[in-house]
Coordinates of C-alpha atoms and ligand atoms in Angstrom, one line a residue:
M22 CA -28.2 -5.9 -15.5
R23 CA -26.0 -4.5 -13.1
S24 CA -27.3 -2.1 -10.1
L25 CA -27.0 1.2 -9.8
T26 CA -26.5 2.3 -6.7
A27 CA -23.8 4.6 -7.1
L28 CA -26.1 7.2 -9.0
T29 CA -28.7 7.4 -6.0
L30 CA -28.6 9.2 -3.0
V31 CA -27.6 6.7 0.3
S32 CA -29.4 7.6 3.8
G33 CA -28.6 10.6 5.0
A34 CA -27.8 12.4 1.4
I35 CA -28.4 16.3 1.0
Q36 CA -30.2 18.0 -1.8
A37 CA -30.3 21.6 -0.3
S38 CA -31.1 24.8 -2.1
A39 CA -28.4 26.9 -3.3
V40 CA -29.4 29.7 -1.1
D41 CA -29.2 27.7 2.3
Q42 CA -25.5 26.3 1.0
Q43 CA -23.9 29.3 0.2
A44 CA -24.5 30.8 3.9
K45 CA -23.6 27.5 5.5
C46 CA -20.1 27.4 3.3
L47 CA -19.3 31.2 4.2
G48 CA -20.1 30.7 7.5
L49 CA -17.7 27.8 7.9
Q50 CA -14.7 30.2 7.8
K51 CA -16.2 31.2 11.6
S52 CA -17.6 28.1 12.7
L53 CA -15.5 25.7 11.8
H54 CA -12.6 24.2 14.8
L55 CA -10.9 21.4 13.5
E56 CA -8.1 19.5 15.4
N57 CA -4.5 21.2 14.3
T58 CA -6.6 22.9 11.5
T59 CA -6.9 26.3 10.4
I60 CA -9.1 27.1 7.6
L61 CA -7.1 29.0 4.8
N62 CA -10.7 30.2 3.1
V63 CA -14.1 29.5 1.9
A64 CA -15.4 30.2 -1.1
Y65 CA -19.2 29.0 -2.5
I66 CA -18.8 28.6 -6.1
A67 CA -22.2 28.5 -7.5
A68 CA -22.1 28.2 -11.5
P69 CA -19.0 26.2 -13.4
T70 CA -15.6 28.2 -13.7
N71 CA -11.9 28.3 -13.3
V72 CA -10.8 28.8 -10.1
S73 CA -6.8 29.8 -9.3
T74 CA -5.1 27.5 -6.9
P75 CA -2.3 27.6 -4.6
G76 CA 1.2 26.6 -4.3
S77 CA 3.4 25.8 -7.2
C78 CA 1.7 23.0 -9.0
Q79 CA -1.1 24.7 -11.1
S80 CA -2.5 28.0 -11.6
T81 CA -5.5 27.5 -12.3
A82 CA -8.0 24.4 -12.1
V83 CA -11.5 23.9 -13.7
V84 CA -14.9 23.7 -11.8
T85 CA -17.3 22.1 -13.4
A86 CA -19.1 20.2 -10.8
A87 CA -20.5 24.0 -8.9
P88 CA -22.4 24.5 -7.3
L89 CA -20.1 23.5 -4.4
C90 CA -18.1 24.6 -1.0
R91 CA -14.9 25.3 -1.6
V92 CA -12.8 24.5 1.6
Q93 CA -8.9 25.4 1.8
F94 CA -7.3 24.5 5.0
V95 CA -4.0 23.0 6.8
I96 CA -3.8 20.3 9.1
N97 CA -0.5 20.7 11.6
T98 CA 0.5 17.1 11.6
T99 CA 3.4 18.0 14.2
A100 CA 5.6 20.8 15.4
T101 CA 7.8 20.3 12.1
S102 CA 5.5 19.4 9.3
A103 CA 1.8 20.7 7.9
V104 CA -0.7 19.0 5.3
H105 CA -2.4 21.8 2.7
A106 CA -5.6 20.1 1.3
E107 CA -8.7 21.0 -0.1
A108 CA -12.5 20.0 0.3
W109 CA -15.3 20.3 -2.2
L110 CA -18.5 19.8 -0.8
P111 CA -21.5 19.6 -3.3
D112 CA -24.6 20.9 -3.1
T113 CA -26.0 17.7 -4.2
W114 CA -24.5 15.5 -1.9
F115 CA -25.3 11.3 -1.8
G116 CA -23.8 11.1 1.5
R117 CA -19.9 9.8 0.6
M118 CA -16.5 10.9 1.0
L119 CA -14.0 10.9 -1.5
G120 CA -10.1 11.0 -0.6
L121 CA -7.8 11.2 -3.4
G122 CA -4.4 10.9 -3.3
N123 CA -0.9 12.2 -5.3
G124 CA 1.8 11.3 -8.0
G125 CA 5.2 11.6 -7.8
L126 CA 7.1 12.7 -5.0
G127 CA 4.0 15.7 -4.9
G128 CA 3.1 17.4 -3.6
C129 CA 0.1 18.9 -5.8
I130 CA -3.5 18.7 -4.4
D131 CA -5.3 17.0 -7.5
Y132 CA -7.7 19.5 -8.7
S133 CA -8.9 17.1 -11.8
N134 CA -10.6 14.3 -9.3
L135 CA -11.5 17.2 -6.6
D136 CA -14.2 17.9 -9.6
Y137 CA -14.6 14.7 -10.8
G138 CA -15.4 13.4 -7.5
A139 CA -17.7 16.6 -6.5
G140 CA -19.4 15.9 -10.1
L141 CA -20.7 12.5 -9.2
H142 CA -21.4 13.8 -5.6
F143 CA -18.9 12.8 -3.2
A144 CA -17.6 14.8 -0.8
A145 CA -14.2 15.5 -2.0
I146 CA -10.8 16.2 -0.7
S147 CA -7.0 16.5 -1.5
S148 CA -3.9 17.3 0.3
D149 CA -0.6 18.1 -1.1
N150 CA 0.2 15.5 0.6
G151 CA 2.4 17.6 3.2
H152 CA 4.9 19.7 0.6
D153 CA 4.2 21.8 -2.0
G154 CA 5.6 20.6 -5.5
N155 CA 7.1 17.8 -7.0
S156 CA 10.7 18.2 -6.0
G157 CA 12.0 15.6 -3.2
S158 CA 14.6 18.6 -1.4
V159 CA 11.9 19.4 1.1
F160 CA 12.5 15.9 2.4
L161 CA 16.0 16.6 3.4
H162 CA 16.7 16.4 7.0
H163 CA 12.9 16.8 7.5
P164 CA 11.2 13.1 8.6
E165 CA 8.1 14.4 9.5
V166 CA 8.1 15.8 6.0
I167 CA 8.7 12.1 4.6
N168 CA 6.2 10.8 7.2
D169 CA 3.3 12.6 5.8
F170 CA 4.7 11.7 2.3
A171 CA 4.8 8.0 3.2
F172 CA 1.6 7.3 5.6
R173 CA 0.1 10.5 7.1
A174 CA -0.8 13.2 4.9
V175 CA -4.0 10.6 3.4
H176 CA -4.9 9.5 7.0
V177 CA -5.4 12.8 8.0
E178 CA -7.4 14.2 5.0
A179 CA -9.7 11.1 6.0
V180 CA -9.6 12.3 9.6
I181 CA -10.4 16.0 9.3
G182 CA -12.3 15.1 6.0
K183 CA -15.1 13.4 7.4
Q184 CA -15.3 15.9 10.3
M185 CA -15.6 18.5 8.1
I186 CA -18.4 16.6 6.4
L187 CA -20.0 16.2 9.4
A188 CA -20.2 20.2 10.6
Y189 CA -21.3 21.2 6.9
Y190 CA -24.1 18.7 6.2
G191 CA -25.1 18.1 9.8
K192 CA -24.7 14.4 9.1
P193 CA -21.8 11.8 9.0
A194 CA -20.8 10.4 5.2
A195 CA -22.1 7.2 5.3
K196 CA -19.3 5.9 3.3
S197 CA -15.8 6.8 2.5
Y198 CA -13.7 6.2 -0.6
Y199 CA -10.1 6.8 -1.5
L200 CA -9.2 7.0 -5.3
G201 CA -5.5 7.7 -6.6
C202 CA -3.0 6.1 -8.5
S203 CA 1.0 5.5 -9.2
T204 CA 2.0 7.3 -5.4
G205 CA -1.9 7.5 -5.0
G206 CA -2.0 3.6 -5.5
R207 CA 0.5 3.2 -2.8
Q208 CA -1.0 5.5 -0.7
G209 CA -4.1 3.4 -1.0
T210 CA -2.4 0.5 -0.2
Q211 CA -0.9 2.0 2.6
A212 CA -3.9 3.3 4.3
A213 CA -5.3 -0.3 4.1
L214 CA -2.9 -1.4 5.9
K215 CA -1.9 1.2 8.3
F216 CA -5.5 2.8 8.9
P217 CA -7.8 0.1 8.0
D218 CA -10.8 2.3 9.6
D219 CA -10.2 5.5 7.4
F220 CA -12.1 4.2 3.8
D221 CA -14.7 1.8 3.5
G222 CA -13.7 1.2 -0.4
I223 CA -10.1 1.8 -2.0
V224 CA -9.5 2.5 -5.3
A225 CA -5.7 2.3 -6.0
G226 CA -4.4 1.9 -8.9
S227 CA -0.5 1.3 -10.6
P228 CA 0.6 1.8 -7.2
A229 CA 4.1 2.3 -6.5
T230 CA 4.1 -0.3 -3.8
D231 CA 7.5 -2.2 -2.8
F232 CA 8.7 1.8 -3.1
N233 CA 12.4 1.4 -2.4
H234 CA 13.0 -1.3 -4.4
L235 CA 11.0 -0.1 -7.2
S236 CA 12.9 3.0 -6.8
L237 CA 16.5 0.5 -7.0
W238 CA 15.0 -0.9 -10.2
Q239 CA 14.3 2.1 -11.7
A240 CA 17.7 3.4 -11.5
F241 CA 19.3 -0.2 -12.9
M242 CA 17.0 0.4 -15.6
S243 CA 18.7 3.8 -16.4
H244 CA 22.5 1.9 -15.5
F245 CA 21.4 -1.0 -17.5
V246 CA 21.0 1.5 -20.9
G247 CA 23.5 3.8 -19.9
A248 CA 24.0 7.4 -21.1
P249 CA 24.9 9.8 -23.5
T250 CA 27.5 10.8 -21.9
S251 CA 28.1 13.2 -24.7
P252 CA 26.7 13.3 -28.3
S253 CA 30.4 12.5 -29.6
A254 CA 31.2 9.9 -27.3
P255 CA 28.1 7.9 -25.9
S256 CA 28.6 4.7 -23.6
P257 CA 28.3 1.6 -26.1
K258 CA 25.6 0.2 -23.2
F259 CA 23.2 3.0 -24.7
L260 CA 20.5 2.9 -27.5
P261 CA 19.8 6.0 -28.8
A262 CA 16.0 7.4 -29.2
S263 CA 15.7 6.0 -32.6
L264 CA 17.0 1.9 -31.6
W265 CA 13.9 2.0 -29.4
P266 CA 11.4 1.5 -32.0
V267 CA 13.4 -1.1 -33.9
V268 CA 13.2 -3.1 -30.6
S269 CA 9.5 -2.8 -30.0
A270 CA 9.0 -4.0 -33.5
E271 CA 10.8 -7.2 -32.7
I272 CA 9.1 -7.7 -29.9
L273 CA 5.9 -7.2 -31.2
R274 CA 6.9 -9.7 -34.3
Q275 CA 7.8 -12.3 -31.2
C276 CA 5.0 -11.7 -29.1
D277 CA 1.5 -10.0 -30.2
G278 CA 0.7 -13.1 -31.8
L279 CA 1.0 -14.9 -28.5
D280 CA -2.7 -14.1 -27.3
G281 CA -4.4 -14.9 -30.7
V282 CA -4.5 -10.9 -32.6
V283 CA -1.8 -9.3 -34.1
D284 CA -3.1 -6.0 -33.0
G285 CA 0.0 -3.9 -31.3
I286 CA -1.1 -5.5 -27.7
I287 CA 0.8 -7.7 -25.9
T288 CA -1.9 -9.0 -23.5
E289 CA 0.2 -11.1 -21.1
P290 CA 3.5 -9.5 -21.2
D291 CA 5.0 -11.9 -18.4
E292 CA 5.0 -14.5 -21.4
C293 CA 6.6 -12.8 -23.4
L294 CA 10.4 -14.0 -23.8
F295 CA 11.9 -11.9 -26.2
R296 CA 14.9 -12.8 -28.0
P297 CA 16.8 -9.3 -28.8
E298 CA 19.7 -11.5 -30.7
A299 CA 17.5 -11.7 -33.4
I300 CA 18.3 -8.0 -34.3
Q301 CA 21.9 -8.0 -33.5
C302 CA 23.9 -6.4 -36.3
T303 CA 25.7 -8.6 -39.0
A304 CA 28.6 -8.1 -41.4
G305 CA 26.4 -7.4 -44.1
S306 CA 23.7 -5.4 -42.0
T307 CA 24.7 -2.4 -39.5
T308 CA 21.6 -0.1 -39.2
N309 CA 18.3 -0.4 -37.3
C310 CA 20.3 -3.2 -35.1
L311 CA 21.8 -3.8 -32.0
T312 CA 25.3 -4.1 -31.0
P313 CA 26.4 -7.2 -28.8
I314 CA 26.7 -4.6 -26.3
Q315 CA 23.0 -3.3 -26.5
V316 CA 21.7 -6.7 -27.0
E317 CA 23.0 -7.3 -23.5
S318 CA 22.0 -3.7 -22.4
V319 CA 18.1 -4.9 -23.3
K320 CA 18.5 -8.3 -21.9
N321 CA 19.3 -6.8 -18.6
V322 CA 16.0 -4.3 -19.1
F323 CA 13.7 -7.5 -19.5
T324 CA 15.0 -9.7 -17.2
P325 CA 13.7 -10.0 -13.1
L326 CA 16.3 -8.0 -10.6
F327 CA 17.6 -10.0 -8.2
G328 CA 19.6 -9.6 -5.1
I329 CA 22.8 -10.5 -4.0
D330 CA 20.9 -13.1 -2.1
G331 CA 19.6 -14.1 -4.9
Q332 CA 16.1 -12.9 -3.6
L333 CA 13.7 -11.2 -6.2
V334 CA 14.3 -7.7 -5.7
Y335 CA 11.7 -6.7 -8.0
P336 CA 9.9 -8.0 -11.4
R337 CA 11.4 -7.6 -15.2
Y338 CA 10.4 -4.3 -17.3
S339 CA 6.7 -5.1 -19.6
P340 CA 8.4 -6.4 -23.2
G341 CA 5.8 -3.6 -25.0
A342 CA 6.3 -0.8 -22.0
E343 CA 9.2 0.4 -23.7
A344 CA 6.9 1.8 -26.9
D345 CA 5.2 4.0 -24.3
P346 CA 6.4 7.8 -24.9
N347 CA 7.3 8.2 -21.3
M348 CA 9.3 5.4 -21.8
S349 CA 12.3 7.5 -21.8
Q350 CA 12.1 8.8 -18.5
L351 CA 14.0 5.7 -17.8
F352 CA 16.1 4.9 -20.9
G353 CA 16.6 8.3 -22.2
G354 CA 19.8 8.7 -20.1
E355 CA 19.4 10.2 -17.2
V356 CA 19.2 8.3 -13.7
F357 CA 15.1 8.4 -13.2
S358 CA 14.4 11.9 -11.7
I359 CA 12.1 10.3 -8.7
T360 CA 14.6 7.7 -7.5
L361 CA 17.7 10.6 -8.0
D362 CA 15.5 13.0 -5.3
W363 CA 14.5 9.9 -2.9
G364 CA 18.0 8.8 -2.9
R365 CA 19.4 12.3 -2.3
F366 CA 17.0 13.4 -0.3
T367 CA 15.8 10.5 2.1
I368 CA 18.6 7.8 1.7
L369 CA 21.8 9.1 1.8
N370 CA 20.9 13.0 2.9
D371 CA 23.5 14.4 -0.1
S372 CA 21.8 16.9 -2.4
T373 CA 24.9 16.3 -5.1
A374 CA 24.8 12.6 -4.8
T375 CA 24.6 11.1 -8.7
L376 CA 23.9 7.4 -8.1
A377 CA 26.1 6.5 -10.7
N378 CA 27.9 3.8 -8.4
L379 CA 24.4 2.5 -7.4
S380 CA 25.0 -1.4 -6.9
I381 CA 23.0 -4.5 -6.1
Q382 CA 25.0 -4.5 -2.8
D383 CA 22.9 -1.2 -1.9
V384 CA 19.6 -3.0 -1.8
P385 CA 19.8 -4.4 1.7
F386 CA 21.3 -0.5 3.0
W387 CA 17.9 1.1 1.2
D388 CA 16.1 -1.3 3.1
S389 CA 17.5 -0.6 6.1
I390 CA 16.5 3.1 5.9
N391 CA 13.1 2.6 4.6
P392 CA 12.0 6.0 5.1
G393 CA 8.5 6.5 6.7
G394 CA 8.0 3.1 6.3
I395 CA 7.5 3.8 2.9
A396 CA 8.0 -0.1 1.7
T397 CA 4.3 -0.8 1.5
F398 CA 4.9 -4.1 0.7
N399 CA 3.4 -6.1 3.5
G400 CA 0.4 -8.6 3.0
D401 CA -1.1 -8.4 6.2
L402 CA -4.5 -7.0 5.1
S403 CA -6.5 -8.7 7.6
A404 CA -7.7 -5.8 9.6
F405 CA -8.9 -4.2 6.5
L406 CA -10.3 -7.5 5.4
N407 CA -12.0 -8.1 9.2
R408 CA -13.6 -5.1 9.3
G409 CA -15.4 -5.3 5.7
G410 CA -13.4 -2.9 3.4
K411 CA -12.9 -3.4 0.0
F412 CA -10.3 -2.8 -2.5
L413 CA -10.1 -2.8 -6.1
T414 CA -6.7 -2.1 -8.3
Y415 CA -5.4 -2.1 -11.8
H416 CA -2.4 -2.1 -13.6
G417 CA -1.5 -1.1 -16.9
R418 CA 0.6 -4.0 -19.0
R419 CA 2.2 -1.5 -21.2
D420 CA 3.1 1.1 -17.9
P421 CA 6.7 2.4 -18.6
I422 CA 7.3 3.2 -15.1
I423 CA 6.5 0.7 -12.9
S424 CA 6.1 -3.3 -14.3
S425 CA 2.2 -4.1 -14.0
T426 CA 3.9 -7.8 -13.0
N427 CA 4.8 -6.3 -9.5
S428 CA 0.9 -6.1 -8.8
K429 CA 0.2 -9.8 -9.6
R430 CA 2.9 -9.8 -7.1
V431 CA 2.0 -8.3 -4.8
Y432 CA -1.9 -9.7 -5.0
D433 CA 0.0 -13.0 -4.4
L434 CA 1.9 -11.8 -1.3
I435 CA -1.7 -11.1 0.1
S436 CA -2.7 -14.1 -0.6
H437 CA 0.1 -15.9 0.9
T438 CA 0.0 -14.1 3.7
L439 CA -3.4 -14.3 4.7
S440 CA -3.5 -18.0 3.3
L441 CA -6.9 -16.8 0.9
P442 CA -6.3 -18.9 -2.2
T443 CA -8.2 -16.2 -4.0
L444 CA -8.9 -12.6 -2.5
D445 CA -12.1 -12.0 -4.7
S446 CA -14.0 -11.4 -1.1
F447 CA -12.3 -8.3 -0.6
Y448 CA -9.4 -7.1 -3.1
R449 CA -9.5 -7.4 -6.6
L450 CA -6.6 -6.5 -9.6
F451 CA -7.8 -5.8 -12.7
L452 CA -4.5 -6.1 -15.3
I453 CA -5.0 -3.6 -18.5
P454 CA -3.5 -5.1 -22.0
G455 CA -2.0 -1.4 -23.7
M456 CA -2.9 1.0 -21.0
G457 CA 0.3 2.3 -20.1
H458 CA 0.9 4.5 -16.6
C459 CA -2.5 4.7 -14.9
S460 CA -4.3 6.2 -18.0
G461 CA -3.7 6.7 -22.0
G462 CA -2.0 4.2 -24.3
I463 CA -3.5 1.7 -26.2
G464 CA -6.4 -0.5 -26.1
A465 CA -9.8 0.5 -24.2
P466 CA -7.6 2.0 -21.2
S467 CA -10.0 4.4 -20.2
F468 CA -12.7 3.2 -17.3
G469 CA -13.5 6.1 -14.8
Q470 CA -10.0 6.0 -13.0
S471 CA -9.6 9.4 -13.1
G472 CA -11.2 12.8 -14.4
G473 CA -11.0 13.9 -17.5
L474 CA -11.2 10.5 -19.3
N475 CA -14.8 10.8 -20.4
A476 CA -15.7 7.4 -19.3
V477 CA -19.5 5.9 -19.1
N478 CA -20.8 6.6 -15.6
D479 CA -22.4 3.3 -15.0
S480 CA -20.5 0.8 -12.6
A481 CA -19.8 -1.7 -15.8
H482 CA -17.3 0.5 -17.3
N483 CA -16.2 3.1 -14.3
I484 CA -13.9 1.4 -11.3
L485 CA -15.0 4.2 -9.5
L486 CA -18.9 3.6 -9.2
A487 CA -18.5 -0.3 -9.4
M488 CA -16.4 0.5 -6.1
V489 CA -19.6 2.1 -4.7
D490 CA -21.9 -0.9 -6.0
W491 CA -19.7 -3.1 -4.0
V492 CA -19.8 -1.3 -0.8
E493 CA -23.3 -0.4 -0.4
G494 CA -24.8 -2.9 -2.9
G495 CA -22.9 -5.8 -2.3
V496 CA -22.0 -6.5 -5.9
A497 CA -18.9 -6.9 -6.5
P498 CA -17.2 -6.0 -10.5
E499 CA -16.7 -9.7 -12.4
T500 CA -15.0 -7.6 -14.7
I501 CA -14.5 -3.6 -16.1
I502 CA -15.4 -2.3 -19.5
G503 CA -12.8 0.1 -21.0
S504 CA -12.8 2.0 -23.7
G505 CA -10.7 3.5 -25.8
T506 CA -10.3 5.9 -29.3
G507 CA -12.2 5.3 -32.2
G508 CA -15.1 3.4 -30.2
A509 CA -12.7 0.4 -29.2
T510 CA -13.6 -1.2 -26.0
R511 CA -12.3 -4.4 -24.5
T512 CA -13.7 -6.7 -21.1
H513 CA -10.7 -6.4 -18.2
C514 CA -10.0 -9.4 -16.2
R515 CA -9.4 -9.5 -12.6
Y516 CA -6.1 -11.7 -12.2
P517 CA -6.0 -14.4 -11.8
M518 CA -8.5 -14.7 -14.5
R519 CA -7.1 -14.7 -18.2
S520 CA -7.9 -12.4 -21.2
V521 CA -8.4 -14.9 -23.7
F522 CA -9.3 -14.3 -27.6
N523 CA -12.4 -16.6 -28.1
G524 CA -12.3 -16.1 -31.6
T525 CA -14.6 -13.2 -31.9
V526 CA -13.5 -11.3 -28.7
F527 CA -11.2 -11.1 -25.5
V528 CA -13.3 -12.6 -22.6
C529 CA -12.2 -13.5 -19.4
Q530 CA -11.4 -17.5 -18.3
D531 CA -10.5 -18.9 -15.4
Ligands
NAG27 C1 0.1 25.3 13.3 O1 1.2 26.1 13.1 C2 1.5 27.0 12.3 C3 3.0 27.5 12.4 O2 4.0 26.6 13.5 C4 1.1 28.0 13.7 O3 1.4 29.1 13.4 C5 -0.5 27.6 14.1 O4 -1.0 28.4 15.1 C6 -0.9 26.0 14.3 N1 -2.3 25.7 14.2 C7 -2.6 25.2 14.7 C8 -4.3 24.9 14.5 O5 -2.5 24.0 15.9
NAG28 C1 -11.5 27.3 -18.1 O1 -10.6 27.1 -18.6 C2 -10.6 26.3 -20.0 C3 -9.0 26.4 -20.8 O2 -8.3 26.2 -19.2 C4 -11.4 26.9 -20.8 O3 -11.3 25.7 -21.7 C5 -12.8 26.7 -20.3 O4 -13.7 27.3 -21.2 C6 -13.0 27.8 -19.2 N1 -14.2 27.6 -18.2 C7 -14.6 28.6 -17.8 C8 -15.7 28.4 -17.3 O5 -14.3 30.0 -18.0
NAG29 C1 -2.6 16.9 16.3 O1 -1.5 17.1 16.7 C2 -1.0 16.0 17.4 C3 0.8 16.7 17.4 O2 1.0 17.4 16.8 C4 -0.9 14.6 17.1 O3 -0.7 14.0 18.1 C5 -2.3 14.4 16.7 O4 -2.4 13.4 16.4 C6 -2.9 15.6 15.4 N1 -4.1 15.3 15.1 C7 -4.7 14.9 13.8 C8 -6.1 14.8 13.7 O5 -4.1 15.3 13.0
NAG30 C1 -19.3 12.0 -16.0 O1 -19.7 12.4 -14.8 C2 -18.6 12.9 -14.8 C3 -18.4 13.9 -13.3 O2 -19.5 14.5 -12.8 C4 -18.6 14.5 -15.9 O3 -18.3 15.0 -16.2 C5 -18.8 13.8 -17.3 O4 -19.2 14.6 -17.9 C6 -19.9 12.5 -17.2 N1 -19.3 11.6 -18.4 C7 -20.7 11.1 -19.2 C8 -20.5 10.2 -20.5 O5 -21.8 11.4 -18.6
NAG31 C1 19.0 10.6 6.1 O1 17.9 11.1 6.7 C2 16.6 10.4 7.1 C3 16.2 11.6 7.9 O2 15.1 12.1 7.1 C4 17.2 9.1 8.5 O3 16.0 8.2 8.6 C5 18.5 8.5 7.3 O4 18.5 7.2 8.3 C6 19.4 8.9 6.9 N1 20.2 8.7 5.9 C7 21.6 8.3 6.3 C8 22.4 7.5 5.8 O5 21.9 8.5 7.8
NAG32 C1 32.2 5.9 -9.0 O1 33.1 5.4 -8.8 C2 34.3 5.8 -9.9 C3 35.7 4.6 -9.7 O2 35.1 3.4 -9.4 C4 34.9 6.9 -9.0 O3 36.0 7.5 -9.8 C5 33.7 7.4 -9.4 O4 34.4 9.0 -8.2 C6 32.8 7.6 -8.2 N1 31.7 8.7 -8.0 C7 30.9 8.3 -7.0 C8 29.3 9.3 -7.5 O5 31.2 8.2 -6.2
NAG33 C1 -17.4 -15.1 -27.7 O1 -17.3 -14.3 -26.4 C2 -18.8 -13.3 -27.0 C3 -19.0 -12.9 -25.6 O2 -19.6 -13.3 -24.3 C4 -19.7 -14.8 -27.1 O3 -21.2 -13.6 -27.6 C5 -19.3 -15.1 -28.5 O4 -20.7 -16.4 -28.6 C6 -18.0 -16.1 -28.3 N1 -17.6 -16.9 -29.5 C7 -17.2 -18.1 -29.2 C8 -16.7 -18.9 -30.7 O5 -17.4 -18.9 -28.6
NAG34 C1 3.1 9.5 -15.7 C2 4.0 10.5 -16.4 O1 5.5 10.9 -16.4 N1 3.3 10.7 -17.4 C3 3.9 11.9 -18.1 C4 4.0 11.3 -19.7 O2 4.7 11.9 -20.5 C5 3.5 13.2 -20.6 C6 4.1 13.8 -22.2 O3 5.3 13.9 -21.7 C7 3.6 14.2 -19.6 O4 2.4 15.0 -19.2 C8 3.3 13.2 -18.4 O5 2.9 13.7 -17.3
CA35 CA1 -2.1 -8.9 -29.5

């Protein structure tokens, strides 16, 4: 049996009466005086309800985790930048802080995970990452806004969050945690690198690490398949949406069975040496097939991206991921919107740039700008390791916008940098066959990595609770059990272990 530290109180926890908490909560408006921080609004939420939200991202948020104290505040990070944030402070507090991340180029407070965290009795804090909304235009000529996005918003969230918890509950948080995915995965990685004391345990999924190279690679993916320049004259490279299912079917035909089970899931896409020539059109067959130029497009997609010096820029797209509905973000004919904004507003400072002529020669230039130090591709986690920090990461093998192979690459980088053959003592990467970007997909992609997934609330099935058990109980997760539709379950393995079919089920093997 796994220990269940996660659902018990730690010392210093609070179970106060609602009457006391309501008065205390409302008093914060006047009593809280935190560095660079203005309290905008304080509300006591006594029962489940929907509340309105500021800014352009959402207009309502669901609060199921009540009773809690909702504090809305703004932290001036410099004279030209500020981070808006909220703390959801539950009456029944188990003594823990949970800092949250963001997504894409956002800009959006993560209300779903504020509710999730508060429901699990964390004091949960989320910020807008230093700007409102999902557009990159706010970065133009605003290097401090870029700095908030690249490293600082999550740091001030942790610093001010801890001070607020002390002020409200009268005790410091016994432990602090972080939960985020995608950009949030990169932010969590950046926290471990730059501010190793901020969090005791970091859960950082599907991370957008090596961010400049990731962005360039995403643009090259779009370039490799071209665009339908006009309905009557598409680029000969372009694959219309109707052809991708043909590609996907052939990928499964060639690679689904490699793992021993024909189930639509390619357990290890890095072993899939897909040959698109198999579906090249022939004299007698000209529909549901690829022209030689389209074969070349597809080959480029499934080939690692190398730079002018022959160095790997970014791993290849995972075969199978092109079947995820969000694949159109890279292959729909437009340059990936996040790369376009990042290139326009932080690298080139030209709001009309199209990236149409982006070339592999441009990689060193993007590297040299590295806005705000966003790259987040550094294997030296020694400070985080030495202070006893724990790190859990995961990556869906059908992620359609960030290659899961990059998470292996980051693991190997840390391993080489620290000269540790295995990182098991403090860093574990779970690869999730079938999962898309951060959640969803096929197989068993739900394991408590965010709110709204109906995950089982125990540490064998819930990666956040597993982290709590690791930090507080010393029990590291050997596996994570995911669940999916129709009662599907699967035991997910930590890299470099492999998920192997034993004739009955998939098990983890060295
Ligand atoms: C934050 O900056 C705003 C605008 O510059 C200013 O009005 C406010 O007083 C500052 N707040 C704090 C707490 O420094
Ligand atoms: C909140 O809004 C959702 C729809 O977004 C609705 O299903 C739910 O019943 C509402 N909850 C409350 C407590 O009003
Ligand atoms: C407060 O602002 C100053 C200058 O703007 C900065 O040096 C300091 O780190 C800030 N403190 C926090 C907690 O953000
Ligand atoms: C797990 O906890 C969350 C957060 O409190 C809650 O919303 C969810 O209903 C729980 N799930 C189960 C299966 O108990
Ligand atoms: C664009 O502006 C950023 C600061 O916002 C700066 O770091 C970068 O060097 C600029 N790019 C160019 C090409 O000058
Ligand atoms: C891209 O290059 C072509 C010629 O190769 C040129 O005509 C076009 O103006 C360039 N576009 C941009 C946006 O620089
Ligand atoms: C496969 O693994 C499961 C779970 O560990 C085990 O119960 C079963 O006996 C194994 N089957 C074989 C054939 O080894
Ligand atoms: C990460 C991401 O972009 N996810 C999108 C996938 O597609 C669905 C439906 O179009 C969107 O709602 C998600 O935001
Ligand atoms: Ca399979």
